[in-house]
Structure formats: C-alpha cells, structure tokens
mmCIF file of C-alpha atoms in Angstrom:
data_model
loop_
_atom_site.group_PDB
_atom_site.id
_atom_site.type_symbol
_atom_site.label_atom_id
_atom_site.label_comp_id
_atom_site.label_asym_id
_atom_site.label_seq_id
_atom_site.Cartn_x
_atom_site.Cartn_y
_atom_site.Cartn_z
ATOM 1 C CA UNK A 1165 1.231 17.872 2.514
ATOM 2 C CA UNK A 1166 4.631 16.551 3.502
ATOM 3 C CA UNK A 1167 5.202 13.540 5.712
ATOM 4 C CA UNK A 1168 8.455 12.634 7.412
ATOM 5 C CA UNK A 1169 9.069 8.898 7.188
ATOM 6 C CA UNK A 1170 11.360 7.727 9.966
ATOM 7 C CA UNK A 1171 13.005 4.313 9.613
ATOM 8 C CA UNK A 1172 15.318 2.639 12.113
ATOM 9 C CA UNK A 1173 18.192 0.481 10.952
ATOM 10 C CA UNK A 1174 20.158 -1.929 13.103
ATOM 11 C CA UNK A 1175 22.303 -4.363 11.113
ATOM 12 C CA UNK A 1176 19.503 -4.841 8.573
ATOM 13 C CA UNK A 1177 20.449 -2.459 5.787
ATOM 14 C CA UNK A 1178 19.093 -4.732 3.039
ATOM 15 C CA UNK A 1179 15.632 -4.590 4.630
ATOM 16 C CA UNK A 1180 15.957 -0.828 5.022
ATOM 17 C CA UNK A 1181 16.868 -0.419 1.352
ATOM 18 C CA UNK A 1182 13.902 -2.567 0.247
ATOM 19 C CA UNK A 1183 11.621 -0.439 2.426
ATOM 20 C CA UNK A 1184 12.988 2.791 0.941
ATOM 21 C CA UNK A 1185 12.668 1.450 -2.613
ATOM 22 C CA UNK A 1186 8.979 0.699 -2.007
ATOM 23 C CA UNK A 1187 8.445 4.242 -0.706
ATOM 24 C CA UNK A 1188 10.044 5.710 -3.846
ATOM 25 C CA UNK A 1189 7.958 3.383 -5.999
ATOM 26 C CA UNK A 1190 4.547 4.265 -4.582
ATOM 27 C CA UNK A 1191 4.621 7.740 -3.010
ATOM 28 C CA UNK A 1192 4.417 10.855 -5.159
ATOM 29 C CA UNK A 1193 7.702 12.783 -5.409
ATOM 30 C CA UNK A 1194 7.911 15.851 -3.223
ATOM 31 C CA UNK A 1195 5.344 14.635 -0.698
ATOM 32 C CA UNK A 1196 7.737 13.043 1.775
ATOM 33 C CA UNK A 1197 11.162 13.049 3.329
ATOM 34 C CA UNK A 1198 12.974 9.932 4.541
ATOM 35 C CA UNK A 1199 15.030 9.916 7.715
ATOM 36 C CA UNK A 1200 17.028 6.779 8.498
ATOM 37 C CA UNK A 1201 18.308 6.437 12.037
ATOM 38 C CA UNK A 1202 21.066 3.859 12.258
ATOM 39 C CA UNK A 1203 21.107 2.485 15.804
ATOM 40 C CA UNK A 1204 24.836 1.709 16.001
ATOM 41 C CA UNK A 1205 24.968 -1.014 13.360
ATOM 42 C CA UNK A 1206 28.198 -2.844 12.620
ATOM 43 C CA UNK A 1207 30.488 -0.823 10.390
ATOM 44 C CA UNK A 1208 29.976 -3.091 7.346
ATOM 45 C CA UNK A 1209 26.175 -2.800 7.557
ATOM 46 C CA UNK A 1210 26.333 0.972 7.966
ATOM 47 C CA UNK A 1211 28.732 1.305 5.015
ATOM 48 C CA UNK A 1212 26.475 -0.854 2.828
ATOM 49 C CA UNK A 1213 23.537 1.364 3.754
ATOM 50 C CA UNK A 1214 25.311 4.649 3.067
ATOM 51 C CA UNK A 1215 26.865 3.431 -0.193
ATOM 52 C CA UNK A 1216 23.469 2.348 -1.515
ATOM 53 C CA UNK A 1217 21.774 5.580 -0.462
ATOM 54 C CA UNK A 1218 24.521 7.794 -1.858
ATOM 55 C CA UNK A 1219 23.113 10.518 -4.085
ATOM 56 C CA UNK A 1220 19.580 10.203 -2.716
ATOM 57 C CA UNK A 1221 17.939 12.960 -0.714
ATOM 58 C CA UNK A 1222 17.734 10.890 2.448
ATOM 59 C CA UNK A 1223 18.873 12.002 5.875
ATOM 60 C CA UNK A 1224 20.960 9.376 7.664
ATOM 61 C CA UNK A 1225 21.739 9.743 11.349
ATOM 62 C CA UNK A 1226 24.128 7.344 13.003
ATOM 63 C CA UNK A 1227 23.700 6.818 16.721
ATOM 64 C CA UNK A 1228 26.851 5.963 18.665
ATOM 65 C CA UNK A 1229 24.867 3.490 20.769
ATOM 66 C CA UNK A 1230 21.784 1.405 20.123
ATOM 67 C CA UNK A 1231 19.287 3.596 21.929
ATOM 68 C CA UNK A 1232 16.346 1.251 21.284
ATOM 69 C CA UNK A 1233 13.170 1.593 19.258
ATOM 70 C CA UNK A 1234 11.502 4.518 21.015
ATOM 71 C CA UNK A 1235 14.579 6.682 21.492
ATOM 72 C CA UNK A 1236 15.804 5.932 17.963
ATOM 73 C CA UNK A 1237 12.508 7.093 16.503
ATOM 74 C CA UNK A 1238 12.621 10.255 18.612
ATOM 75 C CA UNK A 1239 16.064 11.079 17.192
ATOM 76 C CA UNK A 1240 14.460 11.075 13.746
ATOM 77 C CA UNK A 1241 11.350 12.929 14.908
ATOM 78 C CA UNK A 1242 13.464 15.718 16.379
ATOM 79 C CA UNK A 1243 14.833 16.692 12.962
ATOM 80 C CA UNK A 1244 11.714 15.904 10.900
ATOM 81 C CA UNK A 1245 10.412 18.725 8.710
ATOM 82 C CA UNK A 1246 7.093 17.182 7.672
ATOM 83 C CA UNK A 1247 3.670 18.119 8.958
ATOM 84 C CA UNK A 1248 3.074 14.452 9.797
ATOM 85 C CA UNK A 1249 5.354 11.744 11.167
ATOM 86 C CA UNK A 1250 5.315 8.182 9.859
ATOM 87 C CA UNK A 1251 7.268 5.655 11.911
ATOM 88 C CA UNK A 1252 7.885 2.796 9.497
ATOM 89 C CA UNK A 1253 9.546 -0.482 10.459
ATOM 90 C CA UNK A 1254 12.394 -1.263 8.085
ATOM 91 C CA UNK A 1255 11.012 -4.728 7.313
ATOM 92 C CA UNK A 1256 7.937 -3.064 5.791
ATOM 93 C CA UNK A 1257 7.394 -2.782 2.069
ATOM 94 C CA UNK A 1258 4.573 -0.690 0.655
ATOM 95 C CA UNK A 1259 2.229 -2.398 -1.799
ATOM 96 C CA UNK A 1260 0.595 0.885 -2.817
ATOM 97 C CA UNK A 1261 0.464 4.495 -1.684
ATOM 98 C CA UNK A 1262 -1.155 3.941 1.692
ATOM 99 C CA UNK A 1263 0.518 7.020 3.220
ATOM 100 C CA UNK A 1264 -1.173 9.831 1.235
ATOM 101 C CA UNK A 1265 -4.733 8.756 2.176
ATOM 102 C CA UNK A 1266 -3.718 8.604 5.833
ATOM 103 C CA UNK A 1267 -2.297 12.136 5.652
ATOM 104 C CA UNK A 1268 -5.489 13.333 3.950
ATOM 105 C CA UNK A 1269 -7.572 11.783 6.718
ATOM 106 C CA UNK A 1270 -5.425 13.459 9.388
ATOM 107 C CA UNK A 1271 -5.786 16.808 7.624
ATOM 108 C CA UNK A 1272 -9.573 16.457 7.463
ATOM 109 C CA UNK A 1273 -9.810 15.168 11.054
ATOM 110 C CA UNK A 1274 -7.435 17.265 13.172
ATOM 111 C CA UNK A 1275 -8.732 15.677 16.387
ATOM 112 C CA UNK A 1276 -7.108 12.389 15.296
ATOM 113 C CA UNK A 1277 -3.739 11.788 16.913
ATOM 114 C CA UNK A 1278 -2.611 8.515 15.376
ATOM 115 C CA UNK A 1279 -3.581 6.401 12.389
ATOM 116 C CA UNK A 1280 -2.314 3.209 10.734
ATOM 117 C CA UNK A 1281 -3.071 1.483 7.421
ATOM 118 C CA UNK A 1282 -4.253 -2.098 7.049
ATOM 119 C CA UNK A 1283 -1.197 -4.289 7.339
ATOM 120 C CA UNK A 1284 -0.387 -7.605 5.636
ATOM 121 C CA UNK A 1285 2.074 -10.358 6.444
ATOM 122 C CA UNK A 1286 4.596 -11.844 4.007
ATOM 123 C CA UNK A 1287 1.856 -14.119 2.621
ATOM 124 C CA UNK A 1288 -0.307 -11.046 1.887
ATOM 125 C CA UNK A 1289 -2.849 -11.999 4.564
ATOM 126 C CA UNK A 1290 -4.368 -9.135 6.547
ATOM 127 C CA UNK A 1291 -3.110 -8.877 10.118
ATOM 128 C CA UNK A 1292 -4.626 -6.846 12.968
ATOM 129 C CA UNK A 1293 -3.514 -3.232 12.772
ATOM 130 C CA UNK A 1294 -4.143 -2.529 16.428
ATOM 131 C CA UNK A 1295 -4.410 -4.210 19.781
ATOM 132 C CA UNK A 1296 -6.616 -3.418 22.731
ATOM 133 C CA UNK A 1297 -4.871 -1.541 25.565
ATOM 134 C CA UNK A 1298 -6.331 -3.546 28.428
ATOM 135 C CA UNK A 1299 -3.233 -4.463 30.436
ATOM 136 C CA UNK A 1300 -3.438 -7.419 32.798
ATOM 137 C CA UNK A 1301 -6.920 -8.338 31.538
ATOM 138 C CA UNK A 1302 -5.451 -8.927 28.089
ATOM 139 C CA UNK A 1303 -2.598 -10.986 29.506
ATOM 140 C CA UNK A 1304 -5.040 -13.266 31.318
ATOM 141 C CA UNK A 1305 -7.971 -13.429 28.899
ATOM 142 C CA UNK A 1306 -6.646 -12.405 25.498
ATOM 143 C CA UNK A 1307 -8.835 -10.374 23.128
ATOM 144 C CA UNK A 1308 -11.848 -12.667 22.711
ATOM 145 C CA UNK A 1309 -13.671 -12.087 26.007
ATOM 146 C CA UNK A 1310 -13.401 -8.267 26.085
ATOM 147 C CA UNK A 1311 -14.446 -8.142 22.404
ATOM 148 C CA UNK A 1312 -17.554 -10.201 23.209
ATOM 149 C CA UNK A 1313 -18.455 -8.482 26.491
ATOM 150 C CA UNK A 1314 -17.846 -4.886 25.424
ATOM 151 C CA UNK A 1315 -17.785 -4.646 21.602
ATOM 152 C CA UNK A 1316 -18.229 -0.856 21.566
ATOM 153 C CA UNK A 1317 -14.989 -0.359 23.490
ATOM 154 C CA UNK A 1318 -13.105 -3.383 22.117
ATOM 155 C CA UNK A 1319 -14.209 -3.836 18.479
ATOM 156 C CA UNK A 1320 -13.655 -7.214 16.889
ATOM 157 C CA UNK A 1321 -10.371 -7.017 15.016
ATOM 158 C CA UNK A 1322 -9.582 -10.526 13.859
ATOM 159 C CA UNK A 1323 -9.739 -11.503 10.213
ATOM 160 C CA UNK A 1324 -11.124 -8.141 9.196
ATOM 161 C CA UNK A 1325 -9.828 -5.806 6.539
ATOM 162 C CA UNK A 1326 -10.743 -2.238 7.436
ATOM 163 C CA UNK A 1327 -11.774 -0.031 4.552
ATOM 164 C CA UNK A 1328 -12.442 3.021 6.718
ATOM 165 C CA UNK A 1329 -10.941 4.355 9.939
ATOM 166 C CA UNK A 1330 -12.395 3.192 13.229
ATOM 167 C CA UNK A 1331 -12.149 4.959 16.537
ATOM 168 C CA UNK A 1332 -10.094 3.018 19.041
ATOM 169 C CA UNK A 1333 -10.351 4.125 22.657
#
C-alpha cells in the first residue's frame, strides 16, 4: 500500500526538511514516496533544500513560477506513483504514523474520497480537522448555529478528538 506524499515548498526549506524528517521517522520504509514541489523559491532556499535532500529518494520539482497551492499540488499529483495521495503542508510534523491507518481505512472503504487525521497545533492541542461547507451562512453565523440546529448534517467539531472516522456531508 504505497502513498505519495506531496509537499509544497516556497522559501521555507527548513520547515520542509523538518516535515520530511518526521515522515522518515514514523512511516515504515517502502510504504511511501515523497514529492517536493518547489514553487519558485529564492535560489538560496532552493539550494539549501536540494543540498539537504541529496542522496535521498525524494522527487523534487522546481516550478519556474509560484503557481499557488492548488496548482503546485497538482504538479506533484501528476507524477505520483502511489495508490493514495497525501497533500501535506510543509509546516506539519508527524507525531506518529497517522498515514498508514488512513490508507488502511481508504482500502477498506473504497467509497471514501477524502480523509484526514486528527490535527494538533504547536502546543499539542487538538484543532478541528474539518470545517462545514456552508458558504455565506458560515460567514454570517459561524459554526455554532448550524451545529445546534442541524447536528446530523453539521456535527459538533470543537474541542473534540476523533478516534474514528465520521462522515462529513
């Protein structure tokens, strides 16, 4: 079960290297590939990145222009070889192997299109892993009212650590 981990870099190579080190630390060898898409960083940042990744089996793609978050990720996705794609922000550091269980869940539940682990901030406090897609209603009312009025569609998400996947419509 191989997952392609796609990481964008834009003048933040130190963060990218910390992220990659955490992947190597917690994920089993041979279960993943890492693709770093550099979104037109300054030459010194790009050189620092490539020098520190030299000798590692990591694919580095350098965009000539900063194509933005979505397009940068798609550059990586287009060359990915894994069965699953993991778009990982470069300021993320794994605290354990949270990727393998997600891949196992996707394998066992092929109707699932997207999944995310519980996330934590720099103080190791759980943060919401999802937001409700309610457009203008969210902008005006926030999450509280829809969560109270229609909990089946908008499950309460604040201050909760999820141990099992939930369906989010």
